[in-house]
Amino acid sequence: MEKRSGKERQSDLTAHLTGILLLDIDFFKRINDNYGHNAGDAVLIEVSQRLKSCCRDHDFIVRWGGEEIVLLLDTISISQVRPFIQRILKAVAEPAIQFEQHLIDVSVSGGFIHLPFAKVSEQQLNWEKVMQIADMALYLSKTNGRNQVYLVNDLKLPYEQAESLLYSDLGRAIEQELVEITIEYGPGGRVN
């Protein structure tokens, strides 16, 4: 059996990260209310096509419910994430979506996390828990301005010390500097 150095093992781990990007179309109810449900359907279809144009063949785009969409990004490295999210935010927002005689401005908010997260084993932090964290990051994106994605990058202390807040109150975990995050803004910044 061949032994590998710590650096090689770390490289292997990084090469096999799965990115989870949970998106929600901003003000979707307003689109349905102002333009009708057919317009909402047209927006969903166009957003999914724009997302598909940004993704690789081996990525998955799944309608999670209502106007929520999950992107499962197989083997996306940490260095690829921010440029990818910028492409997504721009592709969704520009140009406005045409429905009949209307131009509808659309943006998305999201939460992003890698699996495995922060070198924590998937036995401790499985995909359901990671999705819960991505959902809380999405919620923070929505409540703090929309048209942005909160990226949950890493832990600033051992997992066992951050675990309870990580699952229950991501905002407080961020305030207490237990979690490292970055925020990527869409074209034009926040859209309150």
mmCIF file of C-alpha atoms in Angstrom:
data_model
loop_
_atom_site.group_PDB
_atom_site.id
_atom_site.type_symbol
_atom_site.label_atom_id
_atom_site.label_comp_id
_atom_site.label_asym_id
_atom_site.label_seq_id
_atom_site.Cartn_x
_atom_site.Cartn_y
_atom_site.Cartn_z
ATOM 1 C CA MET A 1 0.000 0.000 0.000
ATOM 2 C CA GLU A 2 1.365 3.382 -1.014
ATOM 3 C CA LYS A 3 1.622 6.060 1.661
ATOM 4 C CA ARG A 4 0.743 9.615 0.743
ATOM 5 C CA SER A 5 1.880 12.810 2.405
ATOM 6 C CA GLY A 6 -0.523 15.010 4.345
ATOM 7 C CA LYS A 7 -0.415 17.556 1.517
ATOM 8 C CA GLU A 8 -1.474 14.913 -1.034
ATOM 9 C CA ARG A 9 -4.318 13.715 1.204
ATOM 10 C CA GLN A 10 -5.484 17.325 1.659
ATOM 11 C CA SER A 11 -5.342 17.817 -2.111
ATOM 12 C CA ASP A 12 -7.452 14.677 -2.576
ATOM 13 C CA LEU A 13 -10.018 15.959 -0.071
ATOM 14 C CA THR A 14 -10.234 19.368 -1.741
ATOM 15 C CA ALA A 15 -10.586 17.786 -5.187
ATOM 16 C CA HIS A 16 -13.656 15.844 -4.070
ATOM 17 C CA LEU A 17 -15.658 18.626 -2.456
ATOM 18 C CA THR A 18 -19.296 18.866 -3.432
ATOM 19 C CA GLY A 19 -20.715 22.357 -3.484
ATOM 20 C CA ILE A 20 -24.294 22.881 -2.378
ATOM 21 C CA LEU A 21 -25.898 26.127 -3.498
ATOM 22 C CA LEU A 22 -29.463 26.705 -2.329
ATOM 23 C CA LEU A 23 -31.166 29.545 -4.221
ATOM 24 C CA ASP A 24 -34.497 31.305 -3.842
ATOM 25 C CA ILE A 25 -35.993 33.679 -6.416
ATOM 26 C CA ASP A 26 -36.411 37.068 -4.778
ATOM 27 C CA PHE A 27 -39.922 38.493 -4.484
ATOM 28 C CA PHE A 28 -41.424 35.570 -6.383
ATOM 29 C CA LYS A 29 -44.854 36.102 -4.795
ATOM 30 C CA ARG A 30 -44.750 39.695 -6.041
ATOM 31 C CA ILE A 31 -44.064 38.420 -9.590
ATOM 32 C CA ASN A 32 -47.097 36.111 -9.377
ATOM 33 C CA ASP A 33 -49.263 38.861 -7.860
ATOM 34 C CA ASN A 34 -48.237 41.574 -10.343
ATOM 35 C CA TYR A 35 -48.022 39.557 -13.576
ATOM 36 C CA GLY A 36 -49.961 36.337 -12.899
ATOM 37 C CA HIS A 37 -48.973 32.731 -12.282
ATOM 38 C CA ASN A 38 -48.140 32.159 -15.943
ATOM 39 C CA ALA A 39 -45.467 34.838 -15.584
ATOM 40 C CA GLY A 40 -44.195 33.086 -12.459
ATOM 41 C CA ASP A 41 -43.955 29.831 -14.401
ATOM 42 C CA ALA A 42 -42.124 31.589 -17.243
ATOM 43 C CA VAL A 43 -39.670 33.088 -14.732
ATOM 44 C CA LEU A 44 -39.015 29.653 -13.201
ATOM 45 C CA ILE A 45 -38.346 28.161 -16.630
ATOM 46 C CA GLU A 46 -36.053 30.995 -17.722
ATOM 47 C CA VAL A 47 -34.122 31.016 -14.425
ATOM 48 C CA SER A 48 -33.585 27.260 -14.688
ATOM 49 C CA GLN A 49 -32.292 27.670 -18.269
ATOM 50 C CA ARG A 50 -29.926 30.430 -17.175
ATOM 51 C CA LEU A 51 -28.668 28.297 -14.297
ATOM 52 C CA LYS A 52 -28.144 25.373 -16.645
ATOM 53 C CA SER A 53 -26.060 27.575 -18.951
ATOM 54 C CA CYS A 54 -23.711 28.327 -16.024
ATOM 55 C CA CYS A 55 -23.366 24.755 -14.792
ATOM 56 C CA ARG A 56 -21.161 21.931 -15.964
ATOM 57 C CA ASP A 57 -22.622 18.759 -17.476
ATOM 58 C CA HIS A 58 -22.082 16.775 -14.271
ATOM 59 C CA ASP A 59 -23.750 19.328 -11.959
ATOM 60 C CA PHE A 60 -27.356 18.855 -10.871
ATOM 61 C CA ILE A 61 -30.067 21.505 -10.781
ATOM 62 C CA VAL A 62 -33.092 20.508 -8.723
ATOM 63 C CA ARG A 63 -36.253 22.445 -7.981
ATOM 64 C CA TRP A 64 -36.373 22.107 -4.220
ATOM 65 C CA GLY A 65 -39.856 23.494 -3.742
ATOM 66 C CA GLY A 66 -41.805 26.545 -4.792
ATOM 67 C CA GLU A 67 -39.191 28.985 -6.040
ATOM 68 C CA GLU A 68 -36.230 27.296 -4.332
ATOM 69 C CA ILE A 69 -33.580 25.586 -6.427
ATOM 70 C CA VAL A 70 -30.632 23.462 -5.308
ATOM 71 C CA LEU A 71 -27.452 23.185 -7.329
ATOM 72 C CA LEU A 72 -25.248 20.197 -6.500
ATOM 73 C CA LEU A 73 -21.812 21.014 -7.827
ATOM 74 C CA ASP A 74 -19.619 17.941 -7.998
ATOM 75 C CA THR A 75 -15.895 18.471 -7.398
ATOM 76 C CA ILE A 76 -15.914 22.252 -7.280
ATOM 77 C CA SER A 77 -12.777 23.614 -5.683
ATOM 78 C CA ILE A 78 -12.787 26.429 -3.167
ATOM 79 C CA SER A 79 -11.092 28.744 -5.694
ATOM 80 C CA GLN A 80 -13.871 28.154 -8.272
ATOM 81 C CA VAL A 81 -16.800 28.951 -5.990
ATOM 82 C CA ARG A 82 -16.853 32.761 -5.892
ATOM 83 C CA PRO A 83 -16.455 33.249 -9.675
ATOM 84 C CA PHE A 84 -19.127 30.596 -10.251
ATOM 85 C CA ILE A 85 -21.568 32.321 -7.892
ATOM 86 C CA GLN A 86 -20.883 35.670 -9.569
ATOM 87 C CA ARG A 87 -21.752 34.089 -12.948
ATOM 88 C CA ILE A 88 -24.977 32.680 -11.467
ATOM 89 C CA LEU A 89 -26.052 35.998 -9.927
ATOM 90 C CA LYS A 90 -25.328 37.880 -13.148
ATOM 91 C CA ALA A 91 -26.930 35.288 -15.441
ATOM 92 C CA VAL A 92 -30.163 35.308 -13.443
ATOM 93 C CA ALA A 93 -30.374 39.105 -13.208
ATOM 94 C CA GLU A 94 -29.300 40.191 -16.678
ATOM 95 C CA PRO A 95 -31.146 40.734 -18.875
ATOM 96 C CA ALA A 96 -34.597 41.183 -17.367
ATOM 97 C CA ILE A 97 -36.962 38.338 -18.249
ATOM 98 C CA GLN A 98 -39.497 39.108 -20.950
ATOM 99 C CA PHE A 99 -43.030 37.823 -20.427
ATOM 100 C CA GLU A 100 -45.590 38.987 -22.948
ATOM 101 C CA GLN A 101 -45.164 42.788 -23.019
ATOM 102 C CA HIS A 102 -43.472 42.947 -19.588
ATOM 103 C CA LEU A 103 -39.814 43.018 -18.622
ATOM 104 C CA ILE A 104 -39.483 41.400 -15.208
ATOM 105 C CA ASP A 105 -36.402 42.106 -13.092
ATOM 106 C CA VAL A 106 -35.321 38.931 -11.336
ATOM 107 C CA SER A 107 -32.648 38.208 -8.758
ATOM 108 C CA VAL A 108 -31.871 35.329 -6.432
ATOM 109 C CA SER A 109 -30.589 34.958 -2.899
ATOM 110 C CA GLY A 110 -28.684 31.955 -1.703
ATOM 111 C CA GLY A 111 -26.659 29.979 0.750
ATOM 112 C CA PHE A 112 -23.564 27.990 -0.176
ATOM 113 C CA ILE A 113 -21.567 25.332 1.659
ATOM 114 C CA HIS A 114 -19.190 22.507 0.768
ATOM 115 C CA LEU A 115 -19.698 18.870 1.699
ATOM 116 C CA PRO A 116 -17.687 17.703 3.512
ATOM 117 C CA PHE A 117 -17.608 20.963 5.447
ATOM 118 C CA ALA A 118 -14.563 22.222 7.371
ATOM 119 C CA LYS A 119 -12.856 18.815 7.247
ATOM 120 C CA VAL A 120 -15.629 17.399 9.445
ATOM 121 C CA SER A 121 -16.502 13.814 8.555
ATOM 122 C CA GLU A 122 -19.780 13.171 6.782
ATOM 123 C CA GLN A 123 -20.714 10.859 9.662
ATOM 124 C CA GLN A 124 -20.738 13.888 11.976
ATOM 125 C CA LEU A 125 -22.006 16.425 9.475
ATOM 126 C CA ASN A 126 -24.073 14.650 6.820
ATOM 127 C CA TRP A 127 -25.807 16.148 3.801
ATOM 128 C CA GLU A 128 -29.061 16.804 5.712
ATOM 129 C CA LYS A 129 -27.222 18.897 8.313
ATOM 130 C CA VAL A 130 -25.244 20.662 5.599
ATOM 131 C CA MET A 131 -28.516 21.472 3.782
ATOM 132 C CA GLN A 132 -29.864 22.895 7.047
ATOM 133 C CA ILE A 133 -26.838 25.206 7.267
ATOM 134 C CA ALA A 134 -27.220 26.214 3.590
ATOM 135 C CA ASP A 135 -30.895 26.975 4.282
ATOM 136 C CA MET A 136 -29.977 29.221 7.218
ATOM 137 C CA ALA A 137 -27.396 30.975 5.005
ATOM 138 C CA LEU A 138 -30.125 31.487 2.383
ATOM 139 C CA TYR A 139 -32.388 32.933 5.072
ATOM 140 C CA LEU A 140 -29.643 35.395 6.084
ATOM 141 C CA SER A 141 -29.259 36.410 2.433
ATOM 142 C CA LYS A 142 -32.996 37.092 2.195
ATOM 143 C CA THR A 143 -33.284 38.993 5.468
ATOM 144 C CA ASN A 144 -30.127 41.054 4.929
ATOM 145 C CA GLY A 145 -30.876 42.485 1.527
ATOM 146 C CA ARG A 146 -31.452 39.797 -1.162
ATOM 147 C CA ASN A 147 -29.599 39.503 -4.498
ATOM 148 C CA GLN A 148 -26.678 37.939 -2.674
ATOM 149 C CA VAL A 149 -25.266 34.605 -1.578
ATOM 150 C CA TYR A 150 -23.866 33.862 1.857
ATOM 151 C CA LEU A 151 -20.978 31.413 1.554
ATOM 152 C CA VAL A 152 -20.304 29.394 4.687
ATOM 153 C CA ASN A 153 -16.587 28.777 4.201
ATOM 154 C CA ASP A 154 -15.107 27.297 7.340
ATOM 155 C CA LEU A 155 -15.156 27.017 11.110
ATOM 156 C CA LYS A 156 -12.920 29.235 13.223
ATOM 157 C CA LEU A 157 -12.792 26.731 16.075
ATOM 158 C CA PRO A 158 -13.289 22.992 16.543
ATOM 159 C CA TYR A 159 -16.566 21.603 15.247
ATOM 160 C CA GLU A 160 -17.681 20.349 18.665
ATOM 161 C CA GLN A 161 -17.553 23.908 20.036
ATOM 162 C CA ALA A 162 -19.606 25.377 17.183
ATOM 163 C CA GLU A 163 -21.982 22.465 16.595
ATOM 164 C CA SER A 164 -25.047 23.610 18.569
ATOM 165 C CA LEU A 165 -25.178 27.119 17.057
ATOM 166 C CA LEU A 166 -24.243 25.851 13.620
ATOM 167 C CA TYR A 167 -27.572 23.962 13.449
ATOM 168 C CA SER A 168 -29.792 26.345 15.339
ATOM 169 C CA ASP A 169 -28.684 29.947 14.747
ATOM 170 C CA LEU A 170 -26.155 30.564 11.996
ATOM 171 C CA GLY A 171 -26.562 34.334 12.391
ATOM 172 C CA ARG A 172 -25.464 34.151 16.013
ATOM 173 C CA ALA A 173 -22.614 31.792 15.109
ATOM 174 C CA ILE A 174 -21.422 34.432 12.627
ATOM 175 C CA GLU A 175 -21.793 37.234 15.205
ATOM 176 C CA GLN A 176 -19.761 35.202 17.707
ATOM 177 C CA GLU A 177 -17.119 34.643 14.995
ATOM 178 C CA LEU A 178 -17.426 30.864 15.116
ATOM 179 C CA VAL A 179 -17.926 30.625 11.353
ATOM 180 C CA GLU A 180 -16.064 32.153 8.432
ATOM 181 C CA ILE A 181 -18.377 33.533 5.750
ATOM 182 C CA THR A 182 -18.162 35.673 2.664
ATOM 183 C CA ILE A 183 -20.979 37.389 0.804
ATOM 184 C CA GLU A 184 -21.198 37.645 -2.966
ATOM 185 C CA TYR A 185 -23.502 40.388 -4.270
ATOM 186 C CA GLY A 186 -25.435 40.304 -7.520
ATOM 187 C CA PRO A 187 -25.473 43.107 -10.102
ATOM 188 C CA GLY A 188 -26.643 46.342 -8.545
ATOM 189 C CA GLY A 189 -26.192 45.076 -4.980
ATOM 190 C CA ARG A 190 -28.957 44.389 -2.514
ATOM 191 C CA VAL A 191 -32.610 44.694 -3.571
ATOM 192 C CA ASN A 192 -34.681 45.300 -0.437
#
